[in-house]
Coordinates of C-alpha atoms and ligand atoms in Angstrom, one line a residue:
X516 CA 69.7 98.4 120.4
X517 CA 72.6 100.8 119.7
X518 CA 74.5 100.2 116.5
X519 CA 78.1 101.6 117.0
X520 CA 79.6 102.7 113.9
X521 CA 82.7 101.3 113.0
X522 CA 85.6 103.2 113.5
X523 CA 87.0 104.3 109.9
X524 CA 90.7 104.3 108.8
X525 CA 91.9 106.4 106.1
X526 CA 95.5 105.5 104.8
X527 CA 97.5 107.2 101.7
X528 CA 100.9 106.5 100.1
X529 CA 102.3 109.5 97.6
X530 CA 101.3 108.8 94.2
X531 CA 103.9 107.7 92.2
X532 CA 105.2 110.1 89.2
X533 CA 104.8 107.7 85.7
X534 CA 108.3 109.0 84.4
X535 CA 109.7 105.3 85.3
X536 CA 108.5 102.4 86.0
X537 CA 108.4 101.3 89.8
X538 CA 111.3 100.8 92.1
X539 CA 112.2 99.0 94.8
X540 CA 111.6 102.3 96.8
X541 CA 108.2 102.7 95.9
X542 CA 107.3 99.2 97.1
X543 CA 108.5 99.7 100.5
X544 CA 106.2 102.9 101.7
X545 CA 103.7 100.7 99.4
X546 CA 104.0 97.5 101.3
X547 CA 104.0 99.4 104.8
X548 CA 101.0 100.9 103.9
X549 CA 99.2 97.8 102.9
X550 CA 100.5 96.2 106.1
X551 CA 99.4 99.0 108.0
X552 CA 95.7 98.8 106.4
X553 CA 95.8 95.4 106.7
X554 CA 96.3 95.2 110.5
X555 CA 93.5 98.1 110.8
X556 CA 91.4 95.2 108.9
X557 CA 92.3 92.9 111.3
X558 CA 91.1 94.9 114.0
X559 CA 87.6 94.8 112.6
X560 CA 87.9 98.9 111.5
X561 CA 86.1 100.1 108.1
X562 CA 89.8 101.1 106.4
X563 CA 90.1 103.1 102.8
X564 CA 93.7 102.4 101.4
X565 CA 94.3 104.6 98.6
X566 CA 97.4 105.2 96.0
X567 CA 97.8 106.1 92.6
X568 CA 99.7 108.0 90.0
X569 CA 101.0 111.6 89.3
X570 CA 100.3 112.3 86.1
X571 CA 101.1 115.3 85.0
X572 CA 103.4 118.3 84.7
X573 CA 106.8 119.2 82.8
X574 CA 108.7 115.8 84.3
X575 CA 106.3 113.3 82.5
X576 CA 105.7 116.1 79.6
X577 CA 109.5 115.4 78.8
X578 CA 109.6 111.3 79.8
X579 CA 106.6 111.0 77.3
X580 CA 108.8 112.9 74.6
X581 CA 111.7 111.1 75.1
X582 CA 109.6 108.0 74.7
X583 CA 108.1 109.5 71.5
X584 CA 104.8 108.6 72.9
X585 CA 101.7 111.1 73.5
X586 CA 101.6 112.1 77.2
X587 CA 98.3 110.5 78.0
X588 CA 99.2 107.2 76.0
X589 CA 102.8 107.2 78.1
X590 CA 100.7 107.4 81.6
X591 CA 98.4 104.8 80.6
X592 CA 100.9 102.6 80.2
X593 CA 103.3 103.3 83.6
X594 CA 100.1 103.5 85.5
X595 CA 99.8 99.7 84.1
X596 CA 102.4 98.6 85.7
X597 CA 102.2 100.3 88.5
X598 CA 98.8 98.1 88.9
X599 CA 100.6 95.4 87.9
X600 CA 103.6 95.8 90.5
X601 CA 101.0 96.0 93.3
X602 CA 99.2 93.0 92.1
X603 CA 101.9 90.9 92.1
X604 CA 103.1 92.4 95.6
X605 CA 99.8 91.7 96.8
X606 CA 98.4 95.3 97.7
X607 CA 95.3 95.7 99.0
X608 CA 94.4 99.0 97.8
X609 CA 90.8 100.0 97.9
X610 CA 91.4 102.7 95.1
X611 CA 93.9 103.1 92.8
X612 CA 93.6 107.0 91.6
X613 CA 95.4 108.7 88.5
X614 CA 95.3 112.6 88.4
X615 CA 94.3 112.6 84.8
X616 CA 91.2 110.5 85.3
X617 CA 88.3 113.0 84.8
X618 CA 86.5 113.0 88.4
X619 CA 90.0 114.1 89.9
X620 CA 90.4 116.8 87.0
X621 CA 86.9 118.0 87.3
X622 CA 87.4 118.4 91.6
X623 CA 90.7 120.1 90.9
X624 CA 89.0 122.4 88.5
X625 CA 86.9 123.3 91.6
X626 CA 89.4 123.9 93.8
X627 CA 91.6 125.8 91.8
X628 CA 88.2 127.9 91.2
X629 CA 87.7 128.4 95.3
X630 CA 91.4 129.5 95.9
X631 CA 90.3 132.0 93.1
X632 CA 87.4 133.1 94.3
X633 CA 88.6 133.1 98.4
X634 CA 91.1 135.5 98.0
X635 CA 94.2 132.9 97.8
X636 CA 95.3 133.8 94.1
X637 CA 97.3 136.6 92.6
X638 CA 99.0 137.0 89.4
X639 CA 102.9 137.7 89.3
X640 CA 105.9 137.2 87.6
X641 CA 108.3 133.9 88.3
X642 CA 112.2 134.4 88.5
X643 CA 113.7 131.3 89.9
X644 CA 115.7 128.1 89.4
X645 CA 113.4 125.3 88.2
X646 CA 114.0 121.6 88.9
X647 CA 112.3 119.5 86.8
X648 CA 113.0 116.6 88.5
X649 CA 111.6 117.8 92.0
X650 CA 109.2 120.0 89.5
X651 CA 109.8 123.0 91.9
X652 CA 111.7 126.2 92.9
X653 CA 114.9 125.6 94.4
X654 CA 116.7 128.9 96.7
X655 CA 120.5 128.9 95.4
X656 CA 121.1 128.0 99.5
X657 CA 119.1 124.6 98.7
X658 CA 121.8 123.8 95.6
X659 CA 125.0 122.5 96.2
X660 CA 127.8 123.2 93.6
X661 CA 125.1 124.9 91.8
X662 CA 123.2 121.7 91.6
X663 CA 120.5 120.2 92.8
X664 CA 121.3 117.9 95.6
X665 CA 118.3 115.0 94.6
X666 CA 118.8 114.7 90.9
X667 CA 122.8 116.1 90.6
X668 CA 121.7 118.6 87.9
X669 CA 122.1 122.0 87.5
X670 CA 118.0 123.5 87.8
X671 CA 117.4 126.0 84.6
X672 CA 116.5 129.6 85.1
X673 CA 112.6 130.3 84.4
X674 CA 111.1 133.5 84.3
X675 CA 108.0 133.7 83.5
X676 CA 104.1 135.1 84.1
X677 CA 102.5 132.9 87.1
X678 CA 99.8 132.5 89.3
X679 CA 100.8 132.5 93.2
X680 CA 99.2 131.1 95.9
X681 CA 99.3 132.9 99.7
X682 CA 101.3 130.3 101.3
X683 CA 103.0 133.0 103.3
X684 CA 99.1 133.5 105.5
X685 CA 99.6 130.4 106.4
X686 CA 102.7 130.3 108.1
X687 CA 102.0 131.1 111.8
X688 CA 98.7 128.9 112.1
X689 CA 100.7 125.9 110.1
X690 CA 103.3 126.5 112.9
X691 CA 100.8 126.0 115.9
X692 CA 98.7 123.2 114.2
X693 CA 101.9 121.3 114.0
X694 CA 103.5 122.2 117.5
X695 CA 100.2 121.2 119.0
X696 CA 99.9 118.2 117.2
X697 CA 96.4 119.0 115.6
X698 CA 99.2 117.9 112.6
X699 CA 100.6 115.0 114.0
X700 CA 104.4 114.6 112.1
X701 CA 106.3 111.5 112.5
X702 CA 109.1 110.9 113.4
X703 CA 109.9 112.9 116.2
X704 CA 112.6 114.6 115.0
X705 CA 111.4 115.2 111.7
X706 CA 108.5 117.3 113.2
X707 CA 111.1 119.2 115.2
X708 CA 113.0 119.6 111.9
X709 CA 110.0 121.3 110.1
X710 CA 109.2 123.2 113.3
X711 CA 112.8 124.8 113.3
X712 CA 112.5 125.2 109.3
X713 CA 109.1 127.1 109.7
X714 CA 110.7 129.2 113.3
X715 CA 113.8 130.2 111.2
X716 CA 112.3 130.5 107.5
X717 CA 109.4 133.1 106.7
X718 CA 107.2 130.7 104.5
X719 CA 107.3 132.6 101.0
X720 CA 104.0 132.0 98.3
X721 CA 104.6 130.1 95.8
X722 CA 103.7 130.2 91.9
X723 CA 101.0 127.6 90.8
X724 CA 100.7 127.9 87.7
X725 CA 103.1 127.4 84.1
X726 CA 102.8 128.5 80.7
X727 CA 105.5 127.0 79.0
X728 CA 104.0 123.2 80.0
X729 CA 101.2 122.1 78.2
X730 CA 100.7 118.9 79.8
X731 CA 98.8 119.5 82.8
X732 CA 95.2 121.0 84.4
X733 CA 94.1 124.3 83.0
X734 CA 93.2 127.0 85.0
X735 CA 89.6 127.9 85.2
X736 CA 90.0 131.3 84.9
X737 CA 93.2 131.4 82.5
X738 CA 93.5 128.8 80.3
X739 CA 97.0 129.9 78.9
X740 CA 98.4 128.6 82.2
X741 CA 98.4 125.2 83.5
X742 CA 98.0 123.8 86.9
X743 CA 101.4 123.4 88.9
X744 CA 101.3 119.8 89.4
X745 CA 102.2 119.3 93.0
X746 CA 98.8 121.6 94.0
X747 CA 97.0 119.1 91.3
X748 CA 98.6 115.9 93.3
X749 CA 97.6 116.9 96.8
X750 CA 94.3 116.9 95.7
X751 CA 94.2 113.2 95.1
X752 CA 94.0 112.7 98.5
X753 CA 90.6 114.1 99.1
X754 CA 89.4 113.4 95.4
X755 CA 90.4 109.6 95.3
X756 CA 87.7 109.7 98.4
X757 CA 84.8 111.2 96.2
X758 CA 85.8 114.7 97.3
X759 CA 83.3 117.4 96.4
X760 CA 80.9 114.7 96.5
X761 CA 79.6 114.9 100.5
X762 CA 80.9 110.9 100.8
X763 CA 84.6 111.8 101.4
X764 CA 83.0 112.7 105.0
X765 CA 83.2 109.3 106.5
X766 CA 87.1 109.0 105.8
X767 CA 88.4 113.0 105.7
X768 CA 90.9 113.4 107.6
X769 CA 93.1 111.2 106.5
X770 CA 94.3 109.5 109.4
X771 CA 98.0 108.6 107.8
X772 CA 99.7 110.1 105.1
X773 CA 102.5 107.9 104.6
X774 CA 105.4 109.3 102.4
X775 CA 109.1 109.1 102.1
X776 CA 111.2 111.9 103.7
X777 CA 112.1 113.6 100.3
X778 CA 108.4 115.0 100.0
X779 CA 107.8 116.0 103.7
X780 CA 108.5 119.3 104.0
X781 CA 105.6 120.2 101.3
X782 CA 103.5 117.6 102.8
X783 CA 103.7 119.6 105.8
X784 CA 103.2 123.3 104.5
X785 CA 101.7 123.1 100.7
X786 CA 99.3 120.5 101.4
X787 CA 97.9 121.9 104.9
X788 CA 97.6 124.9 103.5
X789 CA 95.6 124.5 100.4
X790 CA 93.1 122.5 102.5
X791 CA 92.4 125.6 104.7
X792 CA 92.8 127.9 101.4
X793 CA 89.7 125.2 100.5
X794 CA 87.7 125.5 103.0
X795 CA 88.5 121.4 104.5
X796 CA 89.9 120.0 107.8
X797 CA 94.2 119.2 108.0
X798 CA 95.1 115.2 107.9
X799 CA 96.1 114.2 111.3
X800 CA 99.1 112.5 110.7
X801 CA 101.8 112.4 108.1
X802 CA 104.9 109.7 108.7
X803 CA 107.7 110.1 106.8
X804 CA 110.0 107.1 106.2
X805 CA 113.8 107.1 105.5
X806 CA 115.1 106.4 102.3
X807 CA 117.3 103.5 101.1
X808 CA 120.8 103.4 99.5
X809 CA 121.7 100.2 97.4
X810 CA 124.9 98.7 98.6
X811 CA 125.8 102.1 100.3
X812 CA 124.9 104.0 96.6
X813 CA 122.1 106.1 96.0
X814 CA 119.5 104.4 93.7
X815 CA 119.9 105.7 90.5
X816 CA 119.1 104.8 86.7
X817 CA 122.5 105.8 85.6
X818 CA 124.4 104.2 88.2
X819 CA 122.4 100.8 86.9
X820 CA 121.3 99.6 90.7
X821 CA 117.7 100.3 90.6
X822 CA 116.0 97.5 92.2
X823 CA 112.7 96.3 90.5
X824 CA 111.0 94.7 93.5
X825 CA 108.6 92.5 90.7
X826 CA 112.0 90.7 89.8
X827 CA 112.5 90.3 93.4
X828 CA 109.3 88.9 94.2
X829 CA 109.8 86.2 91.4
X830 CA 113.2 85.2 92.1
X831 CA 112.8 84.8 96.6
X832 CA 108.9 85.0 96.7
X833 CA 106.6 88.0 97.4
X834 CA 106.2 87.4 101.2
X835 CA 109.9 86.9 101.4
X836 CA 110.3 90.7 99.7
X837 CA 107.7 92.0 102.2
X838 CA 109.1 90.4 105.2
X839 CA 113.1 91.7 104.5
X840 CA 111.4 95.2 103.7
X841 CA 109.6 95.7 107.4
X842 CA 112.1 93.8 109.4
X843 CA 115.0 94.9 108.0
X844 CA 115.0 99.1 108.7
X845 CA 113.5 100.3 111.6
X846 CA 110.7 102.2 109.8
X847 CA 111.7 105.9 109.7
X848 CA 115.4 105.5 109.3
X849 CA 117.5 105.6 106.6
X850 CA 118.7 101.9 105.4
X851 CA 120.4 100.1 103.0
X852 CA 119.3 97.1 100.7
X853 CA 121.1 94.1 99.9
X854 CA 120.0 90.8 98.2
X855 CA 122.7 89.1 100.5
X856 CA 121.0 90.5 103.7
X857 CA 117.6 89.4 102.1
X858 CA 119.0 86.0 101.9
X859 CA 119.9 85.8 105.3
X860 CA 116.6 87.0 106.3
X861 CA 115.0 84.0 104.8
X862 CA 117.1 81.4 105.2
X863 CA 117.7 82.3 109.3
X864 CA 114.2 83.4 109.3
X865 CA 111.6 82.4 107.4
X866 CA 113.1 78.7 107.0
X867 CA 114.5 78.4 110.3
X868 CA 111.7 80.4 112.2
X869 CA 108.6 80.0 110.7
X870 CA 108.8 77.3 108.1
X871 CA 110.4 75.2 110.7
X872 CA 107.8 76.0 113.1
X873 CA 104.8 74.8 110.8
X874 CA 106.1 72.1 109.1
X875 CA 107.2 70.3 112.7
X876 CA 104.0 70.9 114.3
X877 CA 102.0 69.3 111.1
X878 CA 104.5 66.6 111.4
X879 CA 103.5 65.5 114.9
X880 CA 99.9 66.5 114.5
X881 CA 99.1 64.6 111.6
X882 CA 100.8 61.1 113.5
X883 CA 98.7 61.8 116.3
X884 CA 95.6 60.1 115.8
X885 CA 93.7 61.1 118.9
X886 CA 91.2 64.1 119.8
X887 CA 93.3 67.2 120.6
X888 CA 92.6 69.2 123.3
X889 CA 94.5 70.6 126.7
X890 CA 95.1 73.6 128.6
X891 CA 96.5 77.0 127.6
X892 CA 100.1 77.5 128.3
X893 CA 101.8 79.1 125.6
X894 CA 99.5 82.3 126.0
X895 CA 101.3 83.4 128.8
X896 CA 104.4 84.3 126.3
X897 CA 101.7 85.7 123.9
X898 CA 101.7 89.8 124.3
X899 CA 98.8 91.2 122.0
X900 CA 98.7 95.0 123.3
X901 CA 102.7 95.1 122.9
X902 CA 101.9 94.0 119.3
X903 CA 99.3 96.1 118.8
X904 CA 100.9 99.3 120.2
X905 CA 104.0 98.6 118.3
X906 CA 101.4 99.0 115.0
X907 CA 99.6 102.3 116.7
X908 CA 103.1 103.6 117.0
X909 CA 104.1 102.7 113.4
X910 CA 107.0 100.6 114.9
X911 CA 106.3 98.3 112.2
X912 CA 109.9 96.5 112.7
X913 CA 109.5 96.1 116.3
X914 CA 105.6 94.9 115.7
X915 CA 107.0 92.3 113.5
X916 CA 109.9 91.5 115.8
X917 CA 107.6 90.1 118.8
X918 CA 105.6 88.5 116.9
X919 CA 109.0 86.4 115.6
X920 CA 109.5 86.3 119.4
X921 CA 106.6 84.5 120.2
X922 CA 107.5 82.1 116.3
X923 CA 110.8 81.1 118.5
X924 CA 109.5 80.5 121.9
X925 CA 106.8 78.3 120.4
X926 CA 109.5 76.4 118.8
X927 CA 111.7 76.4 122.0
X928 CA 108.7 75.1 123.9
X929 CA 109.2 71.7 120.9
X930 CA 112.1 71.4 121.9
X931 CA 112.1 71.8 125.9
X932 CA 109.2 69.7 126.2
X933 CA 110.6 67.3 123.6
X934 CA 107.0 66.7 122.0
X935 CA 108.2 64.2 119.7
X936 CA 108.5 61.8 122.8
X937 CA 105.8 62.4 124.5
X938 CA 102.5 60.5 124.4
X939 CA 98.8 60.4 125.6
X940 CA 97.4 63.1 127.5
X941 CA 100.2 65.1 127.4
X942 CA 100.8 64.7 124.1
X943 CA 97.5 65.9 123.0
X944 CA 98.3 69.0 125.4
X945 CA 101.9 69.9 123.7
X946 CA 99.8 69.9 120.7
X947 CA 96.9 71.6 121.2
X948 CA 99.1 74.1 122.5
X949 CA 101.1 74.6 119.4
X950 CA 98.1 74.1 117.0
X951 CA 96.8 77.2 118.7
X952 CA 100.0 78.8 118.5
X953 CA 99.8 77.7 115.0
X954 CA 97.1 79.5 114.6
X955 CA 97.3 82.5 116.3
X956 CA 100.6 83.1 114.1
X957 CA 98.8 82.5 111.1
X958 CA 96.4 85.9 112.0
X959 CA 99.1 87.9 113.3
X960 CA 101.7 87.5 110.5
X961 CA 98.5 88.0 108.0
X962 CA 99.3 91.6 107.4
X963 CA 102.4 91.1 106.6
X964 CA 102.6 87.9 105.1
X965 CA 99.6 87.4 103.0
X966 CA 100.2 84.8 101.0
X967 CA 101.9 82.7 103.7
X968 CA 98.9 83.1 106.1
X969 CA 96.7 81.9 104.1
X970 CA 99.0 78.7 103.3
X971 CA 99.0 77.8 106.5
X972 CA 95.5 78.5 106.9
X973 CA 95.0 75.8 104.6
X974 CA 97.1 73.2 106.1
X975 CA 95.3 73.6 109.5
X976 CA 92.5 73.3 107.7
X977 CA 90.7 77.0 109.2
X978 CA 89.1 80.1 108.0
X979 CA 91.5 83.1 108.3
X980 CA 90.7 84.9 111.5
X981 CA 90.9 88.2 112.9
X982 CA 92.9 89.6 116.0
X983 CA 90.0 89.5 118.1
X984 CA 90.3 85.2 117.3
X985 CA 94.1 85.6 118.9
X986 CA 93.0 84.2 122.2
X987 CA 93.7 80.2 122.7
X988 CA 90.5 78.5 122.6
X989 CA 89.4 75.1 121.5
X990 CA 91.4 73.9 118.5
X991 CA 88.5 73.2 115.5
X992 CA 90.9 73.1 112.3
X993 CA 91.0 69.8 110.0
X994 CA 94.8 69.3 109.7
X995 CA 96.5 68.9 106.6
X996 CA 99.9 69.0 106.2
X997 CA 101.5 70.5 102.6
X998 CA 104.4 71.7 101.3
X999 CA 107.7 73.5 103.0
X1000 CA 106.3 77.4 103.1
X1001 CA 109.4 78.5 102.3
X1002 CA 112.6 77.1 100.5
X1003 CA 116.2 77.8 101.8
X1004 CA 118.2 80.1 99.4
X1005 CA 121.9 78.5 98.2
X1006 CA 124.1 81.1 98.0
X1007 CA 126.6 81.0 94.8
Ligands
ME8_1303 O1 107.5 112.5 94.9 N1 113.8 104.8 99.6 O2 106.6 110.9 93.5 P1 107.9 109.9 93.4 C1 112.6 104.8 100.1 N2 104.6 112.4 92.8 N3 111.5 105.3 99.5 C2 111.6 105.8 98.3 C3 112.8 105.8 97.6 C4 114.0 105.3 98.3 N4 115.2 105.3 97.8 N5 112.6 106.4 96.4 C5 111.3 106.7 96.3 C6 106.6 112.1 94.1 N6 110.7 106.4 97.5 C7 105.3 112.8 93.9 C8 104.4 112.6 95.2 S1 102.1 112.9 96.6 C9 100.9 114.0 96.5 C10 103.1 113.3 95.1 C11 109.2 106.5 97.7 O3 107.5 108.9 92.3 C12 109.0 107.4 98.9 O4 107.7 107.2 99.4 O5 109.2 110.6 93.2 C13 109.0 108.8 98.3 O6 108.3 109.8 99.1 C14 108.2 108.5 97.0 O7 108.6 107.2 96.6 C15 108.5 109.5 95.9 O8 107.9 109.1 94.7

């Protein structure tokens, strides 16, 4: 007999910088990756979901001083709630990595070692304006009125003794690996946006190490220096894997790095390159969503609108949060958050749609006291490869859009065949069909809707399926009919 192994799925979001706590912003690539991981569950695939924390470097050197708190103490306790945010938002994340727990130090210590010893490292001296709050060198045509376009602040003047690595070998096979797609970038026209930044811009080496911060990874070879921290973060994505250790195998390459559009372009050159500098393969594929404005405003601590998407979830339900986020913005475009537009989202949708949907077809199911069975006829409006390809494609929006068409037309066919009159044999058929229906929504929503698929799970009495199950067969649940899933929002 031939055992086929199961196809693996490796999945990353950024790991999150422990200056603040997290935002609304955060969540969203968070959520899209845990649907995204989830689905590849669904699908039966052997799937490693990993995110995590940045921990060090001069950004979270000052945000510890501020607090008064020793650096290490002042990551423990934003890492926390980081955990504690993606408990609450329901995250399925197989690892949760922090840059300064000692396996990823140790594995950065060997990697800075074989940049070293291959050739990739040369000692210099640094004259540049420093952003702290991107923690890199800016060019003065990146600034705008002298200031940093991304945190509004002028960036300081450093000059100083570093460490640089070769980025500039890299430039003309980082070029072809990415026109070919042997790096897949998403969207379209963000790949053709770093292909025309690396066709008009000679890719310049870049300093890796500081001596002025303390708070960060030594260097093997100099310990006066520290570790610049983005070359430390990449690493996560091969160490939270078990990276040297030979395991990281079965998952590297990653198969999605998902990441917001602010980090792309050193996603796309940095990162590639210290993988070849190391001696391992390039991910496949990096997707970089849009960013969000609140109300038309950047999000911004001292504007006051940062959105904590744990107050969110408590006030209109986690599921409710995680819906607006994927249906709302076509994933890879810009978008902009409102509670009012969540509201309608839930009271037109998840009431009206869904809710709706379940609680009328455990209303007529319970009353019926008869066996249930019948013939297939709502599977004909049922597309599973549209669905499907919509999630290959990362159309997450559009992926969750037809499966609300399928929601509506099963509550159309209610109405149509008005199933509340009927009786007997045909009866019995209307609801078998929308049992099924029933059903089959409860897996496909799953990903998205955790919480909610497994309420409904319970109220037709069955064992949560996966998308292979999405075929109407022979109904088998134990009806029980509970509570509304979701209640409508009154707005003051
Ligand atoms: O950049 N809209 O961490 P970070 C949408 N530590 N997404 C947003 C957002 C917004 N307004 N604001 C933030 C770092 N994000 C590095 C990453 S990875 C090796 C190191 C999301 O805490 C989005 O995913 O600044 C963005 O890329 C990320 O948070 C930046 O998080």
């Amino acid at each position: 007999m031939i055992v086929l192994a199961r196809k693996k799925f490796y999945i990353t979001t950024p790991i999150y910088y422990v200056n603040d706590v997290p935002h609304i912003g955060h969540a969203y690539t968070t959520i899209a990756a845990d649907v995204i991981a989830r689905w590849h569950r669904l699908k039966g695939e052997d799937v490693f979901f990993l995110t995590g924390t940045d921990e060090h470097g001069e950004k979270i050197q000052q945000a510890a001083e501020k607090a008064g708190k020793e650096p290490k103490k002042f990551c423990d306790e934003i890492a926390k709630k980081f955990k504690d945010a993606w408990k609450i938002l329901n995250i399925s994340y197989n690892h949760f990595i922090r840059t300064t727990d000692k396996y990823h130090v140790k594995a950065v210590i060997n990697a800075l070692q074989t940049l070293y010893k291959n050739g990739y490292i040369y000692k210099g001296k640094y004259q540049g304006l420093y952003c702290v709050g991107c923690e890199k060198y800016l060019t003065e045509s990146e600034l705008i009125d002298g200031k940093c376009p991304l945190h509004l602040k002028e960036p300081q003047f450093l000059s100083e003794d570093s460490y640089f690595f070769t980025l500039s070998k890299f430039h003309t096979v980082l070029l072809n690996k990415i026109e070919k797609d042997e790096i897949v970038i998403k969207p379209e026209a963000r790949k053709n946006e770093i292909i025309s930044f690396l066709q008009n811009n000679k890719l310049e080496d870049i300093s890796i190490s500081r001596s002025k911060v303390k708070w960060g990874i030594k260097l093997p070879w100099d310990e006066s220096h520290t570790c610049y921290v983005w070359i430390d973060a990449f690493l996560n994505y091969v160490t939270g894997i078990g990276w040297p250790n030979k395991k990281f195998e079965r998952y590297w390459p990653a198969d999605l790095h998902l990441i917001g559009k602010d980090i792309l372009r050193v996603h796309a050159t940095i990162w590639p390159a210290e993988l070849l500098a190391v001696g391992l393969k390039v991910p496949k594929q990096i997707f970089a969503h849009g960013y969000f404005t609140i109300k038309g405003q950047k999000m911004s601590k001292s504007l006051g609108n940062v959105v904590d998407p744990v107050e969110l979830s408590k006030k209109y339900s986690v599921d409710a949060v995680r819906y607006f986020l994927i249906r709302e913005f076509p994933f890879g475009e810009d978008g902009d958050f409102s509670e009012e537009a969540l509201i309608n989202r839930i009271n037109g949708e998840l009431v009206a749609d869904l809710g709706n949907l379940i609680y009328r077809v455990l209303t007529l199911a319970e009353r019926y006291k008869g066996r249930i069975k019948g013939k297939p006829e709502l599977d004909k409006i049922l597309d599973i490869s549209l669905i499907d390809k919509h999630m290959e494609n990362l159309e997450l929006q559009d992926a969750l859009g037809a499966i609300w068409e399928f929601v509506r037309n099963t509550n159309k066919y209610i109405n149509e065949k008005q199933v509340w009159k009927l009786e007997g044999e045909e009866l019995s058929n209307a609801l078998y069909n929308l049992l099924e229906a029933c059903r089959i929504i409860s897996i496909l929503i799953s990903p998205f809707l955790p919480e909610t698929s497994e309420k409904i799970n319970k109220q037709l009495g069955i064992k949560a399926g996966k998308l292979k199950d999405c075929k109407f067969r022979k109904f088998t649940g134990r009806i029980k009919k509970g509570e509304y899933l979701f209640k409508k929002v009154v707005k003051m």
